[in-house]
Short mmCIF file of C-alpha atoms and ligand atoms in Angstrom, two decimals:
data_model
loop_
_atom_site.label_atom_id
_atom_site.label_comp_id
_atom_site.label_asym_id
_atom_site.label_seq_id
_atom_site.Cartn_x
_atom_site.Cartn_y
_atom_site.Cartn_z
CA MET A 1 -34.25 17.06 -93.50
CA SER A 2 -31.00 17.20 -95.23
CA ARG A 3 -31.81 20.65 -97.50
CA LEU A 4 -32.33 21.88 -94.01
CA SER A 5 -30.04 24.41 -92.73
CA ASN A 6 -28.16 24.30 -89.62
CA MET A 7 -29.95 27.21 -87.70
CA GLN A 8 -33.48 25.40 -89.40
CA ASN A 9 -32.47 22.22 -88.04
CA ALA A 10 -31.90 23.82 -84.47
CA SER A 11 -35.05 25.45 -84.31
CA LEU A 12 -37.08 22.15 -85.59
CA GLN A 13 -35.21 20.14 -83.05
CA SER A 14 -36.89 22.40 -80.54
CA PHE A 15 -40.31 21.54 -80.91
CA ALA A 16 -39.62 18.16 -82.10
CA GLU A 17 -37.49 18.02 -78.74
CA SER A 18 -40.47 19.27 -76.51
CA LEU A 19 -43.06 16.45 -78.67
CA ASN A 20 -40.57 14.00 -78.32
CA ARG A 21 -40.79 14.45 -74.14
CA TRP A 22 -44.16 13.31 -74.42
CA PRO A 23 -44.69 9.80 -75.53
CA ALA A 24 -48.33 8.22 -75.73
CA GLU A 25 -47.98 6.57 -72.55
CA ILE A 26 -46.73 9.53 -70.71
CA ILE A 27 -49.51 11.58 -71.29
CA SER A 28 -51.81 8.89 -70.77
CA GLN A 29 -50.44 8.24 -67.12
CA LYS A 30 -51.18 11.74 -67.21
CA MET A 31 -54.63 11.94 -67.79
CA GLN A 32 -55.19 8.71 -66.02
CA THR A 33 -53.65 10.04 -62.86
CA THR A 34 -55.07 13.47 -62.92
CA GLU A 35 -57.75 13.76 -59.70
CA ARG A 36 -60.97 16.02 -58.92
CA ARG A 37 -58.67 18.42 -56.78
CA HIS A 38 -56.33 18.78 -60.27
CA VAL A 39 -58.82 19.82 -62.24
CA LEU A 40 -60.69 22.28 -59.81
CA SER A 41 -57.35 24.26 -59.09
CA ALA A 42 -56.44 24.04 -63.14
CA LEU A 43 -59.73 25.77 -63.31
CA LYS A 44 -59.56 28.02 -60.75
CA THR A 45 -55.91 29.34 -61.97
CA PRO A 46 -55.74 27.86 -65.30
CA ARG A 47 -51.87 28.82 -66.89
CA PRO A 48 -50.48 28.32 -70.22
CA ASP A 49 -48.58 25.27 -69.25
CA PRO A 50 -48.74 21.40 -70.29
CA THR A 51 -50.08 21.01 -66.80
CA THR A 52 -53.02 22.83 -67.19
CA LEU A 53 -53.65 21.54 -70.34
CA TYR A 54 -53.64 17.65 -69.20
CA GLN A 55 -55.88 18.11 -66.42
CA LEU A 56 -58.30 20.10 -68.33
CA LEU A 57 -58.50 17.47 -70.86
CA SER A 58 -58.59 14.50 -68.66
CA PRO A 59 -61.15 12.54 -67.95
CA ALA A 60 -61.34 13.64 -64.12
CA ALA A 61 -62.24 17.15 -66.05
CA GLU A 62 -65.62 15.41 -67.79
CA PRO A 63 -67.75 15.75 -64.78
CA TYR A 64 -67.04 19.66 -64.67
CA LEU A 65 -67.68 20.40 -68.46
CA GLU A 66 -70.25 22.53 -67.76
CA THR A 67 -67.99 24.81 -65.43
CA LEU A 68 -65.66 24.61 -68.00
CA ALA A 69 -67.79 25.56 -71.06
CA ARG A 70 -68.73 28.69 -68.75
CA GLN A 71 -65.50 29.95 -68.33
CA SER A 72 -64.37 29.22 -71.62
CA ALA A 73 -67.03 30.95 -72.89
CA LEU A 74 -66.73 33.97 -70.32
CA THR A 75 -62.75 34.37 -71.50
CA THR A 76 -63.58 34.43 -74.92
CA ARG A 77 -66.01 37.08 -74.80
CA GLN A 78 -63.03 38.47 -72.58
CA ARG A 79 -60.58 38.65 -75.24
CA PHE A 80 -62.63 38.75 -78.01
CA GLY A 81 -65.51 40.74 -77.33
CA HIS A 82 -68.82 39.56 -79.29
CA THR A 83 -66.96 39.56 -82.71
CA MET A 84 -67.33 36.63 -85.25
CA GLN A 85 -65.10 36.44 -88.00
CA PHE A 86 -66.56 34.65 -91.27
CA TYR A 87 -64.19 33.21 -93.77
CA ALA A 88 -64.73 30.84 -96.93
CA PRO A 89 -62.26 28.32 -98.37
CA LEU A 90 -61.47 28.33 -102.21
CA TYR A 91 -60.33 24.90 -103.39
CA VAL A 92 -58.07 25.70 -106.52
CA SER A 93 -56.98 22.31 -107.33
CA ASN A 94 -57.99 18.75 -106.20
CA TYR A 95 -54.42 17.03 -107.48
CA CYS A 96 -52.55 15.51 -104.92
CA GLU A 97 -48.97 13.59 -104.99
CA ASN A 98 -49.54 12.24 -101.21
CA ALA A 99 -51.55 8.92 -100.49
CA CYS A 100 -53.28 10.36 -96.85
CA ARG A 101 -54.97 7.25 -96.35
CA TYR A 102 -58.42 9.06 -94.97
CA CYS A 103 -58.22 11.81 -97.95
CA GLY A 104 -60.83 12.00 -100.79
CA PHE A 105 -58.07 13.66 -102.94
CA ASN A 106 -55.17 10.78 -102.12
CA ARG A 107 -53.60 9.67 -105.43
CA ARG A 108 -54.77 6.52 -105.11
CA ASN A 109 -58.41 7.38 -105.70
CA GLN A 110 -60.24 7.20 -108.91
CA ILE A 111 -61.84 10.34 -108.68
CA ALA A 112 -62.73 13.45 -111.02
CA ARG A 113 -59.25 15.74 -110.93
CA SER A 114 -59.15 19.38 -112.24
CA ALA A 115 -57.60 22.53 -111.75
CA LEU A 116 -58.92 25.83 -111.54
CA THR A 117 -57.39 28.34 -114.06
CA ARG A 118 -56.59 31.63 -112.53
CA GLU A 119 -59.27 33.50 -114.39
CA GLN A 120 -61.89 30.70 -113.22
CA ALA A 121 -60.15 30.90 -109.68
CA VAL A 122 -61.03 34.53 -109.81
CA LYS A 123 -64.49 34.11 -110.65
CA GLU A 124 -64.91 32.02 -108.07
CA ALA A 125 -63.15 34.65 -105.57
CA THR A 126 -65.33 37.34 -106.86
CA PHE A 127 -68.64 35.38 -105.97
CA LEU A 128 -67.37 34.92 -102.45
CA ALA A 129 -66.57 38.34 -102.31
CA GLU A 130 -69.94 39.15 -103.36
CA GLN A 131 -71.40 37.14 -100.93
CA GLY A 132 -69.86 39.42 -98.71
CA PHE A 133 -66.68 37.06 -97.15
CA ARG A 134 -63.84 39.53 -96.75
CA HIS A 135 -61.49 36.46 -95.28
CA LEU A 136 -60.72 34.07 -97.95
CA LEU A 137 -59.04 31.16 -97.71
CA LEU A 138 -57.31 29.50 -100.68
CA VAL A 139 -57.11 25.31 -100.87
CA ALA A 140 -55.24 22.84 -102.79
CA GLY A 141 -54.18 19.40 -102.81
CA GLU A 142 -50.41 18.92 -102.66
CA ASP A 143 -49.11 18.99 -105.98
CA ARG A 144 -47.14 22.14 -107.06
CA ARG A 145 -47.71 20.97 -111.00
CA HIS A 146 -50.92 22.08 -110.95
CA VAL A 147 -50.99 24.88 -108.76
CA PRO A 148 -47.05 26.47 -108.35
CA VAL A 149 -46.17 28.73 -106.42
CA GLY A 150 -46.38 31.44 -109.03
CA TYR A 151 -50.37 30.52 -109.41
CA PHE A 152 -50.99 31.57 -106.11
CA ALA A 153 -49.18 35.16 -106.30
CA ASP A 154 -50.92 35.69 -108.82
CA LEU A 155 -53.95 35.00 -107.48
CA ALA A 156 -53.01 37.39 -104.29
CA GLN A 157 -52.14 39.83 -106.06
CA GLN A 158 -55.61 39.61 -107.72
CA LEU A 159 -57.69 39.19 -105.43
CA ARG A 160 -55.91 41.65 -102.53
CA THR A 161 -58.49 44.03 -102.98
CA LYS A 162 -61.73 42.20 -102.84
CA PHE A 163 -60.32 41.08 -99.77
CA ALA A 164 -59.14 42.06 -96.44
CA SER A 165 -57.08 39.03 -95.43
CA ILE A 166 -55.96 36.20 -98.02
CA SER A 167 -54.75 32.61 -96.40
CA ILE A 168 -52.97 29.45 -98.02
CA GLU A 169 -53.91 26.04 -97.20
CA ILE A 170 -52.00 23.97 -99.68
CA TYR A 171 -48.56 22.10 -99.85
CA PRO A 172 -45.45 22.98 -97.30
CA LEU A 173 -43.36 25.90 -98.91
CA GLU A 174 -39.38 26.79 -98.30
CA GLN A 175 -39.38 30.42 -96.77
CA LYS A 176 -38.70 31.89 -99.93
CA GLU A 177 -41.44 30.30 -101.31
CA TYR A 178 -43.60 31.68 -98.29
CA ALA A 179 -41.87 34.83 -98.58
CA GLN A 180 -42.92 35.57 -102.13
CA LEU A 181 -46.54 34.95 -101.01
CA THR A 182 -46.63 37.80 -98.14
CA ALA A 183 -45.03 40.04 -101.03
CA ALA A 184 -47.92 39.14 -102.95
CA GLY A 185 -50.53 39.78 -100.41
CA VAL A 186 -51.08 35.99 -98.66
CA ASP A 187 -51.26 37.12 -94.65
CA GLY A 188 -52.50 33.51 -93.45
CA LEU A 189 -51.04 30.16 -93.52
CA THR A 190 -52.64 26.85 -92.16
CA LEU A 191 -50.92 23.64 -92.07
CA TYR A 192 -52.49 20.96 -90.32
CA GLN A 193 -50.00 18.14 -88.92
CA GLU A 194 -52.86 15.64 -89.26
CA THR A 195 -51.35 13.43 -86.46
CA TYR A 196 -48.68 13.99 -83.89
CA ASP A 197 -48.19 10.70 -83.21
CA ARG A 198 -45.50 9.37 -85.57
CA ASN A 199 -46.36 5.93 -85.90
CA VAL A 200 -49.84 7.03 -87.05
CA TYR A 201 -48.55 9.30 -88.97
CA ALA A 202 -46.57 7.02 -90.89
CA ASP A 203 -49.02 4.55 -90.76
CA MET A 204 -51.25 7.50 -92.59
CA HIS A 205 -48.94 8.86 -94.83
CA PRO A 206 -47.35 5.92 -96.79
CA ALA A 207 -46.74 7.72 -99.88
CA GLY A 208 -45.53 10.72 -101.19
CA ALA A 209 -43.66 13.87 -99.67
CA LYS A 210 -45.85 13.98 -97.17
CA LYS A 211 -44.44 11.02 -95.36
CA ASP A 212 -41.49 13.27 -93.86
CA PHE A 213 -43.21 14.23 -90.56
CA ASP A 214 -40.23 16.74 -89.52
CA ARG A 215 -40.62 18.61 -92.97
CA ARG A 216 -44.44 19.22 -92.12
CA LEU A 217 -43.55 20.48 -88.56
CA TYR A 218 -41.02 22.71 -89.25
CA ALA A 219 -43.11 24.29 -92.28
CA ILE A 220 -45.56 26.55 -90.49
CA GLU A 221 -42.01 27.95 -88.81
CA ASP A 222 -40.89 28.80 -92.35
CA GLY A 223 -44.06 30.37 -92.66
CA ALA A 224 -43.91 32.49 -89.66
CA ARG A 225 -40.22 33.30 -90.76
CA ALA A 226 -41.37 34.66 -93.85
CA GLY A 227 -43.52 37.35 -92.30
CA MET A 228 -47.26 34.99 -92.31
CA ASP A 229 -49.32 37.20 -89.78
CA LYS A 230 -51.70 34.17 -89.22
CA LEU A 231 -50.38 30.73 -88.41
CA GLY A 232 -53.38 27.83 -88.19
CA ILE A 233 -52.73 24.44 -87.11
CA GLY A 234 -54.57 21.16 -86.07
CA ALA A 235 -54.91 17.51 -85.33
CA LEU A 236 -57.48 15.65 -88.05
CA LEU A 237 -59.71 13.79 -85.15
CA GLY A 238 -60.47 10.42 -85.28
CA LEU A 239 -57.11 9.02 -86.33
CA SER A 240 -55.74 8.67 -83.11
CA ASP A 241 -56.69 9.21 -79.18
CA TRP A 242 -58.58 12.68 -78.86
CA ARG A 243 -56.78 13.17 -75.48
CA ALA A 244 -53.67 12.69 -76.84
CA GLU A 245 -53.90 14.61 -80.40
CA ALA A 246 -55.81 18.04 -78.61
CA PHE A 247 -52.82 18.04 -75.72
CA ARG A 248 -50.04 17.91 -78.13
CA THR A 249 -51.99 20.33 -80.60
CA GLY A 250 -52.10 22.49 -77.40
CA LEU A 251 -48.10 22.26 -76.87
CA HIS A 252 -47.56 23.03 -80.54
CA ALA A 253 -49.51 26.42 -79.92
CA LEU A 254 -47.74 27.43 -76.58
CA TYR A 255 -44.52 26.55 -78.59
CA LEU A 256 -45.81 28.56 -81.81
CA GLN A 257 -47.38 31.45 -79.73
CA LYS A 258 -44.14 31.79 -77.52
CA LYS A 259 -41.35 31.13 -80.15
CA HIS A 260 -43.50 33.28 -82.84
CA TRP A 261 -45.62 35.72 -80.56
CA ARG A 262 -46.13 38.01 -83.89
CA CYS A 263 -48.38 36.38 -85.21
CA GLN A 264 -51.91 35.57 -84.20
CA LEU A 265 -52.46 31.93 -83.60
CA ALA A 266 -55.65 29.57 -84.69
CA VAL A 267 -56.59 26.00 -83.33
CA SER A 268 -58.90 24.14 -85.51
CA PHE A 269 -60.78 21.09 -84.66
CA PRO A 270 -61.27 18.99 -87.50
CA ARG A 271 -63.49 16.01 -87.40
CA MET A 272 -62.72 12.78 -89.96
CA ARG A 273 -65.70 13.04 -92.88
CA LYS A 274 -66.81 10.56 -95.54
CA ALA A 275 -64.93 10.91 -98.24
CA ALA A 276 -64.01 8.71 -101.41
CA GLY A 277 -62.22 5.56 -100.48
CA GLY A 278 -64.10 4.72 -97.74
CA PHE A 279 -61.80 5.01 -94.74
CA ASN A 280 -62.96 4.03 -91.66
CA PRO A 281 -61.72 6.92 -88.91
CA PRO A 282 -59.66 4.53 -86.22
CA THR A 283 -61.12 6.25 -83.04
CA ASN A 284 -64.78 8.03 -82.38
CA VAL A 285 -64.79 11.23 -81.28
CA SER A 286 -68.02 12.46 -79.73
CA ASP A 287 -69.78 16.05 -79.63
CA LYS A 288 -68.83 16.16 -76.13
CA ALA A 289 -65.15 15.50 -76.52
CA ILE A 290 -64.99 18.60 -78.78
CA VAL A 291 -66.36 20.86 -76.44
CA GLN A 292 -64.24 19.42 -74.15
CA MET A 293 -61.26 19.71 -75.89
CA LEU A 294 -62.34 23.05 -77.13
CA CYS A 295 -62.75 24.46 -73.70
CA ALA A 296 -59.66 23.25 -72.42
CA LEU A 297 -57.62 24.50 -75.05
CA ARG A 298 -59.54 28.04 -74.61
CA LEU A 299 -58.33 28.12 -70.98
CA VAL A 300 -54.86 27.57 -71.88
CA LEU A 301 -54.63 29.97 -75.42
CA PRO A 302 -56.91 32.40 -74.04
CA ASP A 303 -55.50 34.73 -77.28
CA ALA A 304 -55.79 32.18 -80.19
CA GLU A 305 -58.47 32.11 -82.39
CA MET A 306 -60.39 29.27 -82.39
CA VAL A 307 -61.56 27.87 -86.12
CA LEU A 308 -64.87 25.86 -86.58
CA SER A 309 -65.77 24.53 -90.53
CA THR A 310 -68.94 23.15 -92.29
CA ARG A 311 -67.27 19.58 -91.69
CA GLU A 312 -69.56 19.57 -88.35
CA SER A 313 -73.33 19.53 -88.50
CA GLN A 314 -75.43 22.95 -87.75
CA PHE A 315 -76.71 21.23 -84.02
CA LEU A 316 -72.95 21.38 -82.70
CA ARG A 317 -71.82 23.98 -84.58
CA ASP A 318 -74.76 26.82 -83.35
CA HIS A 319 -74.21 25.25 -79.71
CA ILE A 320 -70.37 25.31 -79.68
CA LEU A 321 -70.41 28.48 -81.21
CA PRO A 322 -70.76 30.59 -78.02
CA LEU A 323 -68.19 28.58 -76.11
CA GLY A 324 -65.21 29.61 -77.50
CA ILE A 325 -65.21 29.53 -81.41
CA THR A 326 -64.05 32.97 -83.11
CA ARG A 327 -63.48 32.28 -87.03
CA ILE A 328 -66.18 30.00 -88.48
CA SER A 329 -66.89 28.70 -92.39
CA ALA A 330 -70.41 29.29 -93.51
CA ALA A 331 -71.53 27.99 -97.29
CA SER A 332 -68.55 26.19 -97.81
CA LYS A 333 -68.03 23.93 -101.11
CA THR A 334 -64.78 21.39 -101.13
CA ASN A 335 -64.43 20.93 -105.18
CA PRO A 336 -62.52 23.06 -107.39
CA GLY A 337 -65.16 25.32 -109.05
CA GLY A 338 -68.07 24.48 -106.67
CA TYR A 339 -69.54 27.77 -106.03
CA THR A 340 -69.97 29.56 -109.65
CA LEU A 341 -68.52 26.62 -112.47
CA ASN A 342 -71.42 23.99 -111.90
CA ASN A 343 -68.14 21.63 -111.92
CA GLU A 344 -69.70 17.97 -111.82
CA ASP A 345 -66.02 17.27 -113.05
CA SER A 346 -64.56 17.76 -110.16
CA SER A 347 -64.76 15.92 -106.83
CA ASP A 348 -64.87 17.09 -103.31
CA GLN A 349 -62.33 16.44 -100.21
CA PHE A 350 -65.18 15.39 -98.01
CA GLU A 351 -68.97 15.78 -96.98
CA VAL A 352 -69.86 19.17 -96.03
CA GLN A 353 -72.59 18.42 -92.81
CA ASP A 354 -73.67 22.55 -92.78
CA ASN A 355 -74.61 23.62 -95.95
CA ARG A 356 -76.73 26.61 -94.45
CA SER A 357 -75.59 30.17 -96.71
CA LEU A 358 -73.72 32.80 -95.42
CA GLN A 359 -76.56 34.79 -94.87
CA GLU A 360 -78.66 32.39 -92.52
CA MET A 361 -75.12 31.46 -90.78
CA LEU A 362 -74.71 35.80 -89.94
CA LYS A 363 -78.35 35.68 -88.07
CA VAL A 364 -77.64 32.85 -86.11
CA ALA A 365 -74.66 34.51 -85.15
CA ARG A 366 -76.75 37.95 -84.54
CA GLN A 367 -79.07 35.97 -82.60
CA LYS A 368 -76.64 34.23 -80.40
CA GLY A 369 -75.55 38.14 -79.98
CA TYR A 370 -72.33 38.12 -82.01
CA ASP A 371 -71.30 41.15 -84.22
CA PRO A 372 -70.78 38.84 -87.26
CA VAL A 373 -67.11 40.67 -89.06
CA LEU A 374 -66.71 40.37 -92.34
CA LYS A 375 -63.22 42.32 -92.53
CA ASN A 376 -61.26 43.39 -90.10
CA TRP A 377 -61.89 47.19 -90.53
CA ASP A 378 -65.24 47.07 -90.52
CA LYS A 379 -67.03 45.29 -87.75
CA THR A 380 -70.71 44.74 -88.65
CA LEU A 381 -71.84 43.94 -91.94
CA ASP A 382 -74.93 43.32 -93.05
S1 SF4 B 401 -54.78 15.40 -96.83
FE1 SF4 B 401 -53.86 16.94 -98.21
S2 SF4 B 401 -52.04 15.80 -98.37
FE2 SF4 B 401 -52.98 14.51 -98.26
S3 SF4 B 401 -54.08 13.30 -99.75
FE3 SF4 B 401 -55.58 14.79 -98.98
S4 SF4 B 401 -55.26 16.51 -100.32
FE4 SF4 B 401 -53.60 15.36 -100.33
#
C-alpha cells in the first residue's frame, strides 16, 4: 500500500469501502430474508444493483431456477446474438513465489517446474493459431524472475499478427508495466481475486506478494487505466460460501463497469479442481449453484462476457452453454509446453475435465445454434 499514490489510494478505497459495507453476516441476512415476492419482482424487472443480485442468488430463488435460466438465455441472445467466442490458454511458466493453499503451482509443492523460452512460447502459440484460435490467453505462475514483463511484451509483439486478441493472466503489475504491454499488443487482463472474503483470503494466501488483498483488488484498475480493453474477474469457487462470493463478484463487476465503462468486462466461474498438494476445498459448489450464479449475474450484468473454462465437465459445459456463456476455452493444457513440447517435466495447474478438441467444441456450439467466433472481424470460421 505504501507504494500507491494518494490518487490510487482513493480509487482503491472506493471499491474496498463498498466491499466493507457488505460483511458476510449482512449478505447472509439479506439472502435469508429474501422472499418469493422479492424474487418474482427481481425476475420481472432485473436492475443492475446489489438488491437484484442478492435476491436472485438467494435460496428463495431456487424454485425459480428454470425461469431464471430462460430469462438469462434470452437476455444473452438479445445482447450477444448467436455468437460464442473461443479462446485458448497458453501456460508459459509454472514457477510461483506464492503459496496459495489450493494451487498446484504453490511454491511449497515439489513439482516439476519450467518456463518456456520465447521461441518455445511462440511455437506453442503458432500451434494454437494453426488450430484456428484467434484469442490467446497467456498464463503464468506469479514469479517475474522467470517471466519478466519484457518477456510478455516480446511475445505480444511477435504474436499480434497471428491473433485478434492477446490477454494475460499473470502476476499483478504496476500501471506503467501494463501500459508497456498494451503498447506491445496485449488488450486483455484477467486477474481473479480468488475470494472476496478477507479472512478466507488471509488463510488461503499465507506467503508471497499475493498476501496483499488490496494490492490485488487494485491491480485490475491499474490495467484499465493503462488501456486494457478487456477486464476479467472471478472468484475461485469452493473456498468460501458460493452465494456470498457470487454476490461480491457481481458487486465488483458493477463497480468496474461503472468506473471503467470503456472496458469490456468478463466474469468467470472457476471451480476448484484436483491439483498437486491435495488441497480439499472447504465448501462444495454444485452444478445447480453454478447455474444460479451464472443466470443471476447475467440478469444484473447483461453486457458482461460470461466465461467458461475446461475445468468443468463436458456434461455441464454442454448444458450451460446456452444459458449465458459467451466465451469458452477448448482443448486446453494447463502446463507449460503442454501443446507441442511433450514437456513431461512440467506439472499442470489443475486437472482439465473436458478434453474435447476445438473442432469437436465448434461442432457442439453449432449444434446448439451458435456461430462460433474465432476472431472478432470474421463471425464464422470452420
Ligand atoms: S494461484 Fe497463482 S499465485 Fe497462487 S500458487 Fe497458483 S499460480 Fe501461484
